[in-house]
Every structure is written in structure tokens, then in C-alpha cells.
Coordinates of C-alpha atoms in Angstrom, one line a residue:
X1 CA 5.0 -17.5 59.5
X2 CA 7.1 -15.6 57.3
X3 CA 9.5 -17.8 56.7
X4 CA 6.5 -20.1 55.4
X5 CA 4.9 -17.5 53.7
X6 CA 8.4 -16.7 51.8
X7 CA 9.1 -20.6 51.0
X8 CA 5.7 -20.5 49.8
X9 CA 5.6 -17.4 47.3
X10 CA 9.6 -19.2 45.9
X11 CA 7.6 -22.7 45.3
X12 CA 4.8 -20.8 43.5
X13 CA 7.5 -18.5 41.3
X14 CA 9.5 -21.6 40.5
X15 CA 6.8 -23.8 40.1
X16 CA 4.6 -21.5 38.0
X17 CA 8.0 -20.5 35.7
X18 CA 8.7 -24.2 35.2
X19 CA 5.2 -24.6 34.2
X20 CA 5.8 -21.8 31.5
X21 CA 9.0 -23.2 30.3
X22 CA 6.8 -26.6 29.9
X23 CA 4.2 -24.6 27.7
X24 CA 6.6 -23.0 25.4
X25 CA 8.5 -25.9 25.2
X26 CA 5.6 -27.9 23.9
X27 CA 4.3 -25.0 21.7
X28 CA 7.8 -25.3 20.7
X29 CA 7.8 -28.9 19.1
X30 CA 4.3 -28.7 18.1
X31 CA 5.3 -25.8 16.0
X32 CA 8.5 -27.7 14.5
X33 CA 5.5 -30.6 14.4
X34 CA 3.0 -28.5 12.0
X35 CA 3.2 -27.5 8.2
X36 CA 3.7 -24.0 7.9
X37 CA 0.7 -24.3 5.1
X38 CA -1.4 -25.1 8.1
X39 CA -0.4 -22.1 10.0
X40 CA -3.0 -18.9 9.6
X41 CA -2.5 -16.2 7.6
X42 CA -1.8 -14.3 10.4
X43 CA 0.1 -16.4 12.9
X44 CA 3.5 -15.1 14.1
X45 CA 5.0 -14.7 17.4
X46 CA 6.0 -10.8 18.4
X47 CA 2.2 -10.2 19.1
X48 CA 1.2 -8.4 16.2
X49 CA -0.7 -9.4 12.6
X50 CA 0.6 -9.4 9.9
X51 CA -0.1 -12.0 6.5
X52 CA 3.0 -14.4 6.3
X53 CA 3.4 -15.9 2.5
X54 CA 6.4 -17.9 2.2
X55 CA 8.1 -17.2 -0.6
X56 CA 7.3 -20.5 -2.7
X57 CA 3.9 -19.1 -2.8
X58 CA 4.1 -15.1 -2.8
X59 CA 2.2 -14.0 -5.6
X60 CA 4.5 -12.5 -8.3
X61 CA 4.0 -12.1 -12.1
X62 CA 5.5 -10.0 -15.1
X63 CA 4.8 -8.1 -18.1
X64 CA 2.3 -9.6 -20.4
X65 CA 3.2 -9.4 -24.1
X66 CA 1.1 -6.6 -26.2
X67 CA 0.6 -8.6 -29.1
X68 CA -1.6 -10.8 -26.9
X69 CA -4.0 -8.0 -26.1
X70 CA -7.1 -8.1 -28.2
X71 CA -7.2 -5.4 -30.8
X72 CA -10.9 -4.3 -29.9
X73 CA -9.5 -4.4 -26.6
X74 CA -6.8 -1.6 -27.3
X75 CA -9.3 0.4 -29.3
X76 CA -11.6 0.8 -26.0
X77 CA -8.8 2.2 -24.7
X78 CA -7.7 4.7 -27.6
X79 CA -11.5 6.1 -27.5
X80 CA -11.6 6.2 -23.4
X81 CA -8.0 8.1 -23.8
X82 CA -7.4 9.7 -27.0
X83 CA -4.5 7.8 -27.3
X84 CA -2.1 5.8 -29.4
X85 CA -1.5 1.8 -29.4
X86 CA 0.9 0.7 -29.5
X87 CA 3.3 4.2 -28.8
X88 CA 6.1 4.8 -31.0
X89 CA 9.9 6.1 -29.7
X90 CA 9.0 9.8 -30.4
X91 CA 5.7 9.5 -28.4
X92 CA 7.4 7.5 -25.6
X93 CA 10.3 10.0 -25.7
X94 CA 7.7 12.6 -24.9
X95 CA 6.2 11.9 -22.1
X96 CA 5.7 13.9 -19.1
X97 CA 4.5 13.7 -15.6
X98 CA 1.1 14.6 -16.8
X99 CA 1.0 11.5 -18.6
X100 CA -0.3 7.8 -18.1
X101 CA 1.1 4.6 -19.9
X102 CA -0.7 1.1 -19.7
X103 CA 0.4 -2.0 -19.9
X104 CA -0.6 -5.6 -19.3
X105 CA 0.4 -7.9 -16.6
X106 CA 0.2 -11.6 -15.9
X107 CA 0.6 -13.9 -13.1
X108 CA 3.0 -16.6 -12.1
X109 CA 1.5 -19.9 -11.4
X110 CA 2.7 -21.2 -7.5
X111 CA 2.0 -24.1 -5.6
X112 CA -1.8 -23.9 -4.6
X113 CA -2.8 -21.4 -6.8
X114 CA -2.4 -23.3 -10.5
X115 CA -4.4 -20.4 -12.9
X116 CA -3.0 -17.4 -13.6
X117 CA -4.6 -14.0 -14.4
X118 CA -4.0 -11.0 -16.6
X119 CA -4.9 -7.6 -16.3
X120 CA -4.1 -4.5 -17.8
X121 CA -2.6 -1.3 -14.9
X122 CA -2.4 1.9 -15.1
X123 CA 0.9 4.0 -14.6
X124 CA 1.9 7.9 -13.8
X125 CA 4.8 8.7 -15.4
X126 CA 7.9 9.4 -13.2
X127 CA 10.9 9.7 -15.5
X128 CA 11.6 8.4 -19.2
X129 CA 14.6 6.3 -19.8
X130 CA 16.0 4.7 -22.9
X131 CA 14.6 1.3 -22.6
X132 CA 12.2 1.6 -19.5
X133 CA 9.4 4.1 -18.6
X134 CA 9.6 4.4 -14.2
X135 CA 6.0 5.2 -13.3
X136 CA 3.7 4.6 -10.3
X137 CA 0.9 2.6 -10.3
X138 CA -2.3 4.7 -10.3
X139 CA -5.5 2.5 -10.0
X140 CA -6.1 -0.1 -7.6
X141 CA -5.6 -3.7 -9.3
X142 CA -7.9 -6.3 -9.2
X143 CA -5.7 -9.3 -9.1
X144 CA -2.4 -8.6 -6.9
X145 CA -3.1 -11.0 -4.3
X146 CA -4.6 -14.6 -4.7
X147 CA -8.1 -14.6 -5.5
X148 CA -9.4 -17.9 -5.2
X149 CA -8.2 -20.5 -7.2
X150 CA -6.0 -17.8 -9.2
X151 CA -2.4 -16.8 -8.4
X152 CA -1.7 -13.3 -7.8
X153 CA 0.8 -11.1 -10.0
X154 CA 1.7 -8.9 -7.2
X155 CA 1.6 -5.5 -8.9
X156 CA 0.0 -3.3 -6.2
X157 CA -1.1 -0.1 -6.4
X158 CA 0.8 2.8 -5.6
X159 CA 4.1 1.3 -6.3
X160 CA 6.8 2.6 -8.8
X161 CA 7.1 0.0 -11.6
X162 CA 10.2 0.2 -14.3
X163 CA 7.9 -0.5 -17.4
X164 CA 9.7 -2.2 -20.6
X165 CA 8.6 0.2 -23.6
X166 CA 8.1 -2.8 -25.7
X167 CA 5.3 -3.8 -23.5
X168 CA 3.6 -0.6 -23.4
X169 CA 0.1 -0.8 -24.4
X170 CA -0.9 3.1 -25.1
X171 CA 0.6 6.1 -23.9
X172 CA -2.5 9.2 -23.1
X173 CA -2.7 12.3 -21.1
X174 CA -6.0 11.6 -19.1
X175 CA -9.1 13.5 -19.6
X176 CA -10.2 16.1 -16.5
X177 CA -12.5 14.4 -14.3
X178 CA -13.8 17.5 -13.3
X179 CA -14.2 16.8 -9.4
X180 CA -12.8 19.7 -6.7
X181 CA -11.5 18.7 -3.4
X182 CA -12.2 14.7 -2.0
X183 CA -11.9 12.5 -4.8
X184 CA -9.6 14.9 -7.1
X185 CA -6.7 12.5 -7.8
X186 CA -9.5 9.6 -7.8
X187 CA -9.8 6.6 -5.5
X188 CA -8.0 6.8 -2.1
X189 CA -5.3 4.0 -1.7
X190 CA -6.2 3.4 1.7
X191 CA -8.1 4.0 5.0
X192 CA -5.5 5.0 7.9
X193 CA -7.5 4.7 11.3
X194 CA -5.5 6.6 14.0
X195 CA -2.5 4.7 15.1
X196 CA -3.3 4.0 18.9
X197 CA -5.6 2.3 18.6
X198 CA -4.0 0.2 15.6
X199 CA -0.3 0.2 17.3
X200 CA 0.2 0.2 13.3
X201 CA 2.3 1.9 11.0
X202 CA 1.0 2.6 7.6
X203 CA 2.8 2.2 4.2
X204 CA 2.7 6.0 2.3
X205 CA 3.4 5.7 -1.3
X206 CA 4.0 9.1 -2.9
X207 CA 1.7 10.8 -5.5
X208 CA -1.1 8.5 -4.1
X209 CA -3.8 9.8 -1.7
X210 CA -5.2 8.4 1.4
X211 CA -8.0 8.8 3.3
X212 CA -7.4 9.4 7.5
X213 CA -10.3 8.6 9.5
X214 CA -10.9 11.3 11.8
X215 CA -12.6 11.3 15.3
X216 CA -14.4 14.4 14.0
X217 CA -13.7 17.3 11.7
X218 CA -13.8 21.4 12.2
X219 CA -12.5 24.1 11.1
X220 CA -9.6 24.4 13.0
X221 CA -8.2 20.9 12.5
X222 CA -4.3 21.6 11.7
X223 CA -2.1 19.0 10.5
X224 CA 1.9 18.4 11.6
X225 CA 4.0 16.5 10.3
X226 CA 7.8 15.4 12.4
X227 CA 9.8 15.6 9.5
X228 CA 10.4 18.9 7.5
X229 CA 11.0 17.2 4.4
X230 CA 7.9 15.6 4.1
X231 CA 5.4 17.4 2.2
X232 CA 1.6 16.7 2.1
X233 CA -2.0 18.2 0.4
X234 CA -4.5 18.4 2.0
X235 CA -7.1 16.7 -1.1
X236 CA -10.4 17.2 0.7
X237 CA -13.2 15.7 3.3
X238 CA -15.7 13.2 2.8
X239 CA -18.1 12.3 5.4
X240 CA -15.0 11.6 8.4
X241 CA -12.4 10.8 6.2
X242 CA -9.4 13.6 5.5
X243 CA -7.7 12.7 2.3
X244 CA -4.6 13.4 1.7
X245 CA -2.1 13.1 -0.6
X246 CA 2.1 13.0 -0.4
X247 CA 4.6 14.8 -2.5
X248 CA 7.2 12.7 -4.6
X249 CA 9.9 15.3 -3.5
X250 CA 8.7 14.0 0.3
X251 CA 11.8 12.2 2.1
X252 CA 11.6 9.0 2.3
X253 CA 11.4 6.7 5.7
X254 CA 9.3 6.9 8.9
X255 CA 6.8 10.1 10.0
X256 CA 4.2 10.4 12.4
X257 CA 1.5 12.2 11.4
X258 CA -0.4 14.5 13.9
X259 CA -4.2 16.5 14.1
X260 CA -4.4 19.2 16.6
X261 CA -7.5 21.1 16.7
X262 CA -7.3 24.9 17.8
X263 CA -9.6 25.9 20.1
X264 CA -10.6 29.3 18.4
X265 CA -11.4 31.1 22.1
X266 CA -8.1 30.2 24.0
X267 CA -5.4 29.7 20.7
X268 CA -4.6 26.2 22.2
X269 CA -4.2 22.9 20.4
X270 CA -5.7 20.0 21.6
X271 CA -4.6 16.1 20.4
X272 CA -6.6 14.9 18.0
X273 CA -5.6 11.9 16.2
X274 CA -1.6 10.7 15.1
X275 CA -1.0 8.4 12.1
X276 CA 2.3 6.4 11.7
X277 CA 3.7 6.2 8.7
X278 CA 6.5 4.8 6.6
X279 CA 7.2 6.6 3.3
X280 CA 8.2 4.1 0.4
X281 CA 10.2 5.1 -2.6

């Protein structure tokens, strides 16, 4: 009876392997078999989802010529600002960190998406060069992805951007807004939920803040990062959300970010919540 019930078990573990081999065989040539424009936005193969664009249709875009802009157009934004359109050398020249520059941007037709859009971003300054301004994108934008029938330009928000200064729209230090703790540096770029249950790493861009959703907050919530060169601010709370905000000195690469709450009779830390994240330039 053993012997049988062996021979049985190495027919069902060959049979039922062959039958897999079958499957992925046939997945196989259906796959070679389909479009990839049929495929879902999220299909790919290592279990996890993610949008795939192939790159004849990743939206992309460039810098939209000033002169186009309307002029009432750039006077809304010399009123909102206090500004100057467009900016000469000397004002350009003078820029610091404190300050914002705006420019236009337009989209790049691709197949399936045929209209283009424009739209007008925001930008910290980083660093002033001689024929580029580097600054970071500082308000979400409207049209980075495809939007219906409309190709995307793929500016996205939080990224560093080398600006042509010949494209520069107005150059302004921005007003106060007048708003302590959540909310001080303005909309979050994103909601980071905890990473087990995600499995997901998030995309940090410096000088932008986030908001972590918490399990819960207290008073004795502390905050640790794994790498020593990353540096963080704690903005403020809102409701279950933490924001935060990273350092542009912070290194640059992977971190895991961890809440441990103290418990204020025993001194001991207890796991709270860990966020992993990868620090773009």
C-alpha cells in the first residue's frame, strides 16, 4: 500500500506540474497573441500594480512659449504675486530659495491621445544658473497624465525641473499664507498608508510634504528614520494624517520610515506604523 500510495502522490506531482507548464504555456502565446494596447493599465507579471505606458504613448510635453500667454493672463498673476512679467537678467540673477518662478507648459500629442493641453506650474527655486533656473515643482498640476481625450505633459509635482529663463513667465516671492502647523507649506503631495499593508514603497521628493496615515495619534508618537542622513519636519496633524515634510540636504535613495509610540508608564516603544520610501533627487 505504500508503494501505491507513493506511485500515486509522483503521478499527481508530475501530472499536476505538467498541467501548470500547459497553463503558462498557453498564457504564454495568448500573451505574444494580444496587443499590448489591450492589456490593463495595471497588468504585469511579478505580482504587483503598477501603470505600464509604453513609451510611444507616455505623456511628455515641453516649455510653452511666453509670448503665447495672454497678457490679462500675466496680469492676474502680477496682482496675485506682486511680481514682474516677464523677469529681466538682474531679477532672474536674484533669486533665492524663498522665491517662486512660473512658467507655462504644453503637451505632446501621442497616439490615442490627439489634443494637447497647456498649463501654467509653479516652481521653488533651487539654484540659479546662467541660462536655466533648477527649481521643484510646487503645486500639484492638473494635466500631467492623460485626461480623457487630452495628452498629458508629464510635469508632475514635486519634481526638480531645469527651467529655460526665456520661458519664464514671472518671477515673485509668495505672500504668507498665514497657516501654523498642517497645511503650512500648502497641499500634501501625497497620502502614504503604512507600508504592510501596501507591500509599497513610496516616491519622497524633497521640500514637498506628505501626509502619513496613522493608525492613531498621541502624544508620545516618535518618529525614526534608518538612515542618518535623512532629515525630516514634522509639519503638523490633521484628523489621522501626520504630515511631513523632507529636507533637500536629505540623502538621496531608500529609507524606511518608522512610528513608535512611548508608553509614558513603562518608557517602552511599541510598533506603530513603518513607511517605505525612496528619496528622489
Amino acid at each position: 500500500m505504500g508503494v501505491v500510495a507513493a506511485t500515486l502522490a509522483a503521478t499527481a506531482l508530475v501530472g499536476g506540474g505538467a498541467f501548470w507548464l500547459y497553463r503558462r504555456w498557453e498564457k504564454k502565446k495568448e500573451e505574444e497573441e494580444l496587443d499590448p494596447e489591450d492589456l490593463p493599465d495595471d497588468y504585469d507579471d511579478d505580482g504587483t500594480t503598477e501603470p505600464i505606458v509604453p513609451e510611444e504613448v507616455r505623456p511628455r510635453g515641453g516649455f510653452m512659449d511666453r509670448q503665447k500667454v495672454p497678457q490679462e493672463v500675466k496680469q492676474e498673476f502680477i496682482e496675485a504675486f506682486g511680481g514682474w512679467a516677464p523677469p529681466n537678467d538682474e531679477i532672474l540673477d536674484n533669486l533665492t530659495q524663498e522665491d517662486v518662478v512660473l512658467f507655462g507648459v504644453v503637451s505632446e500629442p501621442v497616439p490615442g491621445y490627439p489634443l494637447e493641453r497647456e498649463e501654467i506650474l509653479t516652481a521653488k527655486v533651487r539654484t540659479v544658473e546662467d541660462t536655466v533656473i533648477r527649481a521643484r515643482i510646487c503645486e500639484n498640476a492638473e494635466f500631467s497624465a492623460h485626461l480623457g481625450a487630452h495628452a498629458g505633459h508629464g510635469f508632475r509635482f514635486g519634481e526638480m525641473v531645469e527651467v529655460p529663463r526665456g520661458v519664464i513667465i514671472l518671477a515673485a516671492r509668495p505672500k504668507p499664507n498665514g497657516i501654523e502647523g498642517y497645511g503650512k507649506y500648502g497641499r500634501a503631495g501625497g497620502r502614504l498608508v503604512p507600508s504592510e499593508p501596501t507591500a509599497k514603497p513610496y516616491d519622497i521628493y524633497p521640500g514637498t510634504s506628505y501626509d502619513l496615515v496613522m493608525p492613531y495619534i498621541t502624544d508620545d508618537v516618535e518618529f525614526h528614520i534608518n538612515r542618518e542622513m535623512v532629515r525630516f519636519e514634522l509639519v503638523g496633524t490633521k484628523g489621522l494624517h501626520q504630515q511631513i515634510r523632507f529636507s533637500e540636504d536629505s540623502l538621496r535613495g531608500d529609507a524606511t520610515l518608522q512610528a513608535m509610540d512611548r508608553d509614558p508608564k513603562t518608557g517602552r516603544l511599541h510598533f506603530l506604523a513603518r513607511w517605505k520610501l525612496h528619496i528622489h533627487p
